[in-house]
JSON list of C-alpha atoms in Angstrom, two decimals:
[
{"chain": "K", "resi": 1, "resn": "UNK", "atom": "CA", "xyz": [-12.46, -7.36, -5.60]},
{"chain": "K", "resi": 2, "resn": "UNK", "atom": "CA", "xyz": [-9.71, -5.02, -3.37]},
{"chain": "K", "resi": 3, "resn": "UNK", "atom": "CA", "xyz": [-7.08, -7.39, -3.76]},
{"chain": "K", "resi": 4, "resn": "UNK", "atom": "CA", "xyz": [-6.42, -6.58, -7.66]},
{"chain": "K", "resi": 5, "resn": "UNK", "atom": "CA", "xyz": [-8.98, -3.38, -7.81]},
{"chain": "K", "resi": 6, "resn": "UNK", "atom": "CA", "xyz": [-12.06, -4.67, -9.64]},
{"chain": "K", "resi": 7, "resn": "UNK", "atom": "CA", "xyz": [-14.52, -1.68, -9.81]},
{"chain": "K", "resi": 8, "resn": "UNK", "atom": "CA", "xyz": [-12.61, -0.44, -6.26]},
{"chain": "K", "resi": 9, "resn": "UNK", "atom": "CA", "xyz": [-9.56, 0.59, -5.46]},
{"chain": "K", "resi": 10, "resn": "UNK", "atom": "CA", "xyz": [-6.83, -1.80, -4.36]},
{"chain": "K", "resi": 11, "resn": "UNK", "atom": "CA", "xyz": [-6.62, -1.71, -0.51]},
{"chain": "K", "resi": 12, "resn": "UNK", "atom": "CA", "xyz": [-4.48, -4.34, 1.03]},
{"chain": "K", "resi": 13, "resn": "UNK", "atom": "CA", "xyz": [-5.95, -3.95, 4.40]},
{"chain": "K", "resi": 14, "resn": "UNK", "atom": "CA", "xyz": [-9.60, -4.25, 3.34]},
{"chain": "K", "resi": 15, "resn": "UNK", "atom": "CA", "xyz": [-9.08, -7.14, 1.38]},
{"chain": "K", "resi": 16, "resn": "UNK", "atom": "CA", "xyz": [-7.00, -9.17, 4.52]},
{"chain": "K", "resi": 17, "resn": "UNK", "atom": "CA", "xyz": [-10.05, -8.12, 6.88]},
{"chain": "K", "resi": 18, "resn": "UNK", "atom": "CA", "xyz": [-12.73, -9.63, 4.05]},
{"chain": "K", "resi": 19, "resn": "UNK", "atom": "CA", "xyz": [-10.67, -12.47, 3.41]},
{"chain": "K", "resi": 20, "resn": "UNK", "atom": "CA", "xyz": [-10.48, -13.08, 7.80]},
{"chain": "K", "resi": 21, "resn": "UNK", "atom": "CA", "xyz": [-14.07, -12.66, 8.22]},
{"chain": "K", "resi": 22, "resn": "UNK", "atom": "CA", "xyz": [-14.41, -15.39, 5.44]},
{"chain": "K", "resi": 23, "resn": "UNK", "atom": "CA", "xyz": [-12.79, -17.73, 7.02]},
{"chain": "K", "resi": 24, "resn": "UNK", "atom": "CA", "xyz": [-15.24, -17.55, 9.93]},
{"chain": "K", "resi": 25, "resn": "UNK", "atom": "CA", "xyz": [-18.86, -18.81, 11.06]},
{"chain": "K", "resi": 26, "resn": "UNK", "atom": "CA", "xyz": [-19.95, -22.30, 10.39]},
{"chain": "K", "resi": 27, "resn": "UNK", "atom": "CA", "xyz": [-18.58, -23.16, 6.56]},
{"chain": "K", "resi": 28, "resn": "UNK", "atom": "CA", "xyz": [-15.23, -21.19, 6.08]},
{"chain": "K", "resi": 29, "resn": "UNK", "atom": "CA", "xyz": [-13.94, -20.27, 2.48]},
{"chain": "K", "resi": 30, "resn": "UNK", "atom": "CA", "xyz": [-11.38, -22.34, 2.03]},
{"chain": "K", "resi": 31, "resn": "UNK", "atom": "CA", "xyz": [-9.38, -20.71, -0.48]},
{"chain": "K", "resi": 32, "resn": "UNK", "atom": "CA", "xyz": [-10.07, -17.51, 1.83]},
{"chain": "K", "resi": 33, "resn": "UNK", "atom": "CA", "xyz": [-8.15, -19.92, 4.39]},
{"chain": "K", "resi": 34, "resn": "UNK", "atom": "CA", "xyz": [-5.06, -20.87, 1.72]},
{"chain": "K", "resi": 35, "resn": "UNK", "atom": "CA", "xyz": [-4.86, -17.58, 0.32]},
{"chain": "K", "resi": 36, "resn": "UNK", "atom": "CA", "xyz": [-4.38, -16.51, 4.29]},
{"chain": "K", "resi": 37, "resn": "UNK", "atom": "CA", "xyz": [-2.09, -18.84, 4.87]},
{"chain": "K", "resi": 38, "resn": "UNK", "atom": "CA", "xyz": [0.60, -18.31, 1.77]},
{"chain": "K", "resi": 39, "resn": "UNK", "atom": "CA", "xyz": [-0.05, -14.07, 2.93]},
{"chain": "K", "resi": 40, "resn": "UNK", "atom": "CA", "xyz": [1.72, -15.16, 6.24]},
{"chain": "K", "resi": 41, "resn": "UNK", "atom": "CA", "xyz": [3.86, -17.99, 4.88]},
{"chain": "K", "resi": 42, "resn": "UNK", "atom": "CA", "xyz": [6.02, -15.23, 2.20]},
{"chain": "K", "resi": 43, "resn": "UNK", "atom": "CA", "xyz": [4.62, -12.25, 4.38]},
{"chain": "K", "resi": 44, "resn": "UNK", "atom": "CA", "xyz": [3.19, -9.24, 2.07]},
{"chain": "K", "resi": 45, "resn": "UNK", "atom": "CA", "xyz": [2.70, -5.52, 2.87]},
{"chain": "K", "resi": 46, "resn": "UNK", "atom": "CA", "xyz": [0.21, -5.99, 5.64]},
{"chain": "K", "resi": 47, "resn": "UNK", "atom": "CA", "xyz": [1.53, -9.21, 7.21]},
{"chain": "K", "resi": 48, "resn": "UNK", "atom": "CA", "xyz": [4.82, -10.53, 8.03]},
{"chain": "K", "resi": 49, "resn": "UNK", "atom": "CA", "xyz": [6.21, -13.70, 7.67]},
{"chain": "K", "resi": 50, "resn": "UNK", "atom": "CA", "xyz": [4.73, -16.28, 10.41]},
{"chain": "K", "resi": 51, "resn": "UNK", "atom": "CA", "xyz": [4.93, -19.88, 10.05]},
{"chain": "K", "resi": 52, "resn": "UNK", "atom": "CA", "xyz": [2.68, -20.28, 13.17]},
{"chain": "K", "resi": 53, "resn": "UNK", "atom": "CA", "xyz": [-0.50, -18.27, 11.62]},
{"chain": "K", "resi": 54, "resn": "UNK", "atom": "CA", "xyz": [0.27, -19.74, 8.09]},
{"chain": "K", "resi": 55, "resn": "UNK", "atom": "CA", "xyz": [0.07, -23.15, 9.59]},
{"chain": "K", "resi": 56, "resn": "UNK", "atom": "CA", "xyz": [-3.40, -22.67, 11.57]},
{"chain": "K", "resi": 57, "resn": "UNK", "atom": "CA", "xyz": [-4.75, -21.66, 8.41]},
{"chain": "K", "resi": 58, "resn": "UNK", "atom": "CA", "xyz": [-2.98, -24.50, 6.21]},
{"chain": "K", "resi": 59, "resn": "UNK", "atom": "CA", "xyz": [-4.49, -26.84, 8.63]},
{"chain": "K", "resi": 60, "resn": "UNK", "atom": "CA", "xyz": [-7.81, -25.67, 8.49]},
{"chain": "K", "resi": 61, "resn": "UNK", "atom": "CA", "xyz": [-8.23, -25.52, 4.76]},
{"chain": "K", "resi": 62, "resn": "UNK", "atom": "CA", "xyz": [-6.53, -28.93, 5.02]},
{"chain": "K", "resi": 63, "resn": "UNK", "atom": "CA", "xyz": [-9.12, -30.20, 6.89]},
{"chain": "K", "resi": 64, "resn": "UNK", "atom": "CA", "xyz": [-11.76, -28.92, 4.31]},
{"chain": "K", "resi": 65, "resn": "UNK", "atom": "CA", "xyz": [-10.35, -31.62, 1.98]},
{"chain": "K", "resi": 66, "resn": "UNK", "atom": "CA", "xyz": [-7.88, -28.56, 0.34]},
{"chain": "K", "resi": 67, "resn": "UNK", "atom": "CA", "xyz": [-5.04, -30.78, -0.86]},
{"chain": "K", "resi": 68, "resn": "UNK", "atom": "CA", "xyz": [-2.11, -28.12, -1.49]},
{"chain": "K", "resi": 69, "resn": "UNK", "atom": "CA", "xyz": [-3.18, -26.74, 2.08]},
{"chain": "K", "resi": 70, "resn": "UNK", "atom": "CA", "xyz": [-2.50, -30.21, 3.28]},
{"chain": "K", "resi": 71, "resn": "UNK", "atom": "CA", "xyz": [0.68, -30.44, 1.66]},
{"chain": "K", "resi": 72, "resn": "UNK", "atom": "CA", "xyz": [2.03, -27.40, 2.41]},
{"chain": "K", "resi": 73, "resn": "UNK", "atom": "CA", "xyz": [0.56, -28.10, 6.16]},
{"chain": "K", "resi": 74, "resn": "UNK", "atom": "CA", "xyz": [3.33, -31.37, 6.63]},
{"chain": "K", "resi": 75, "resn": "UNK", "atom": "CA", "xyz": [5.72, -28.57, 4.90]},
{"chain": "K", "resi": 76, "resn": "UNK", "atom": "CA", "xyz": [5.66, -26.49, 7.93]},
{"chain": "K", "resi": 77, "resn": "UNK", "atom": "CA", "xyz": [6.07, -29.13, 9.74]},
{"chain": "K", "resi": 78, "resn": "UNK", "atom": "CA", "xyz": [8.64, -31.02, 8.49]},
{"chain": "K", "resi": 79, "resn": "UNK", "atom": "CA", "xyz": [10.64, -27.65, 8.52]},
{"chain": "K", "resi": 80, "resn": "UNK", "atom": "CA", "xyz": [9.51, -27.41, 12.13]},
{"chain": "K", "resi": 81, "resn": "UNK", "atom": "CA", "xyz": [11.26, -30.51, 13.27]},
{"chain": "K", "resi": 82, "resn": "UNK", "atom": "CA", "xyz": [14.15, -29.88, 11.50]},
{"chain": "K", "resi": 83, "resn": "UNK", "atom": "CA", "xyz": [14.21, -26.97, 13.12]},
{"chain": "K", "resi": 84, "resn": "UNK", "atom": "CA", "xyz": [13.79, -28.09, 16.43]},
{"chain": "K", "resi": 85, "resn": "UNK", "atom": "CA", "xyz": [16.82, -29.05, 18.26]},
{"chain": "K", "resi": 86, "resn": "UNK", "atom": "CA", "xyz": [15.95, -32.25, 20.80]},
{"chain": "K", "resi": 87, "resn": "UNK", "atom": "CA", "xyz": [12.94, -35.32, 20.55]},
{"chain": "K", "resi": 88, "resn": "UNK", "atom": "CA", "xyz": [11.01, -33.82, 23.04]},
{"chain": "K", "resi": 89, "resn": "UNK", "atom": "CA", "xyz": [10.63, -30.60, 20.97]},
{"chain": "K", "resi": 90, "resn": "UNK", "atom": "CA", "xyz": [10.24, -32.44, 17.66]},
{"chain": "K", "resi": 91, "resn": "UNK", "atom": "CA", "xyz": [7.50, -34.95, 19.47]},
{"chain": "K", "resi": 92, "resn": "UNK", "atom": "CA", "xyz": [5.41, -31.51, 20.82]},
{"chain": "K", "resi": 93, "resn": "UNK", "atom": "CA", "xyz": [5.42, -30.46, 17.12]},
{"chain": "K", "resi": 94, "resn": "UNK", "atom": "CA", "xyz": [4.08, -33.69, 15.67]},
{"chain": "K", "resi": 95, "resn": "UNK", "atom": "CA", "xyz": [1.14, -33.07, 18.35]},
{"chain": "K", "resi": 96, "resn": "UNK", "atom": "CA", "xyz": [0.78, -29.62, 18.18]},
{"chain": "K", "resi": 97, "resn": "UNK", "atom": "CA", "xyz": [1.94, -28.76, 21.38]}
]
């Protein structure tokens, strides 16, 4: 609604707030997790590029069955490994440490 101005004025900050609310609780909204992952992966007017945050959102969506987010998780892990400068760093990335 706030993303496209459906019946309300476009408000990116409200959109971000509601998306984050949708990812909490016992049944997080998978599409909200994926969209937040995209927002942090690409960066927006209200989010900086943050691969760690994007990865966390993608992983959660992937664990809930979102195949695209699972693929994005693997892609981000691959980028992290390519940038790692030691074997120890690679192992930490693979073990999420």
